Amino acid sequence: MMRDESSSIAVAYSVFCAVCSKFTEHNHGAKTVRAKQEV
């Protein structure tokens, strides 16, 4: 059971990281664009 739990957690974590990274990249890009426009 431990192996199944750890594997499912690893998969869920990897998926979460992928989605989170996409959102953070989008937000970071928008912030940098705004900063460039302000300057």
CSV table of C-alpha atoms in Angstrom, one decimal:
chain,number,residue,atom,x,y,z
A,1,MET,CA,0.0,0.0,0.0
A,2,MET,CA,2.8,2.4,0.8
A,3,ARG,CA,4.2,2.1,-2.7
A,4,ASP,CA,0.8,2.8,-4.3
A,5,GLU,CA,0.3,5.8,-2.1
A,6,SER,CA,3.8,7.3,-2.7
A,7,SER,CA,3.5,6.7,-6.5
A,8,SER,CA,0.0,8.4,-6.7
A,9,ILE,CA,1.3,11.3,-4.6
A,10,ALA,CA,4.3,11.6,-6.8
A,11,VAL,CA,2.1,11.7,-9.9
A,12,ALA,CA,-0.3,14.2,-8.3
A,13,TYR,CA,2.7,16.4,-7.2
A,14,SER,CA,4.2,16.3,-10.7
A,15,VAL,CA,0.9,17.3,-12.3
A,16,PHE,CA,0.4,20.0,-9.7
A,17,CYS,CA,3.9,21.4,-10.3
A,18,ALA,CA,3.4,21.4,-14.1
A,19,VAL,CA,0.1,23.4,-13.7
A,20,CYS,CA,1.6,25.7,-11.1
A,21,SER,CA,4.7,26.4,-13.2
A,22,LYS,CA,2.5,27.3,-16.2
A,23,PHE,CA,0.5,29.7,-14.1
A,24,THR,CA,3.6,31.2,-12.4
A,25,GLU,CA,5.3,31.6,-15.8
A,26,HIS,CA,2.2,33.4,-17.2
A,27,ASN,CA,1.9,35.7,-14.2
A,28,HIS,CA,5.7,36.4,-14.3
A,29,GLY,CA,5.5,37.2,-18.0
A,30,ALA,CA,2.5,39.6,-17.4
A,31,LYS,CA,4.4,41.3,-14.5
A,32,THR,CA,7.6,41.8,-16.6
A,33,VAL,CA,5.5,43.2,-19.5
A,34,ARG,CA,3.8,45.6,-17.2
A,35,ALA,CA,7.1,46.7,-15.7
A,36,LYS,CA,8.6,47.3,-19.1
A,37,GLN,CA,5.5,49.4,-20.1
A,38,GLU,CA,5.8,51.4,-16.9
A,39,VAL,CA,9.5,52.2,-17.6
